[in-house]
Phi, psi and omega in degrees: 000038184297334181274357178282148175274115183270133175238132175256133176245123180238107185204131182287354179261105184299329179294318177298322177298317179296318178299314179301313181303312182296313181299315181293310186287333180277343186239350181235129179283142172068032180252137173243127182254124175253111183244144184222137173268342180248115181301328178296321178292322177296316178298317179299319179297321179296311184291314184288319186263351182050050184305143176257080185271142173283320173194166176243128175260114187231136176287147178283310187258107177222149178288151177085293179225115180281176183300322180293319178294322177300312179300316178302317180292324176299313180296317180299332179272007174085019180248151176217115178234152171296137181239138172247116176283128188232111190204165172262000182296136175251013182290117180299329179299321178297316180294321178295315179297320179300320182291343182252001182259121187307313184289336184281118182262335177195167182234116181243144176274144174287156356274168175288133177224162180302326182290348177272348184300320178302331177293330184269344182307316179301324179293320178296331181265010177078014180260093185221017179260000000 
């Protein structure tokens, strides 16, 4: 499936992952969704498979490794992908940090819905600078 546009979803809530998978695959052509409830497993997949991701959708608040730590680890391993912070957090500090983090391209509120897809289209098309 090398010609598929890969999106990684990292969220400890499996139901949110399922919603993302359904919204993406039912509304976007040629998309492959790689979803993980464990950020460590997602990081391992990036390092081991050298994934060619269009973007990573990552939750801010997760047990073990939060979204910010996940991004740091991705960078430490020499990778740089566009990141969409995806959360129910209303913490202004998270939004401020997102605006100052190079890999973070946007901050979206949960849940994923079809009406948020136009915001993500530029990332799918490689337009993220």
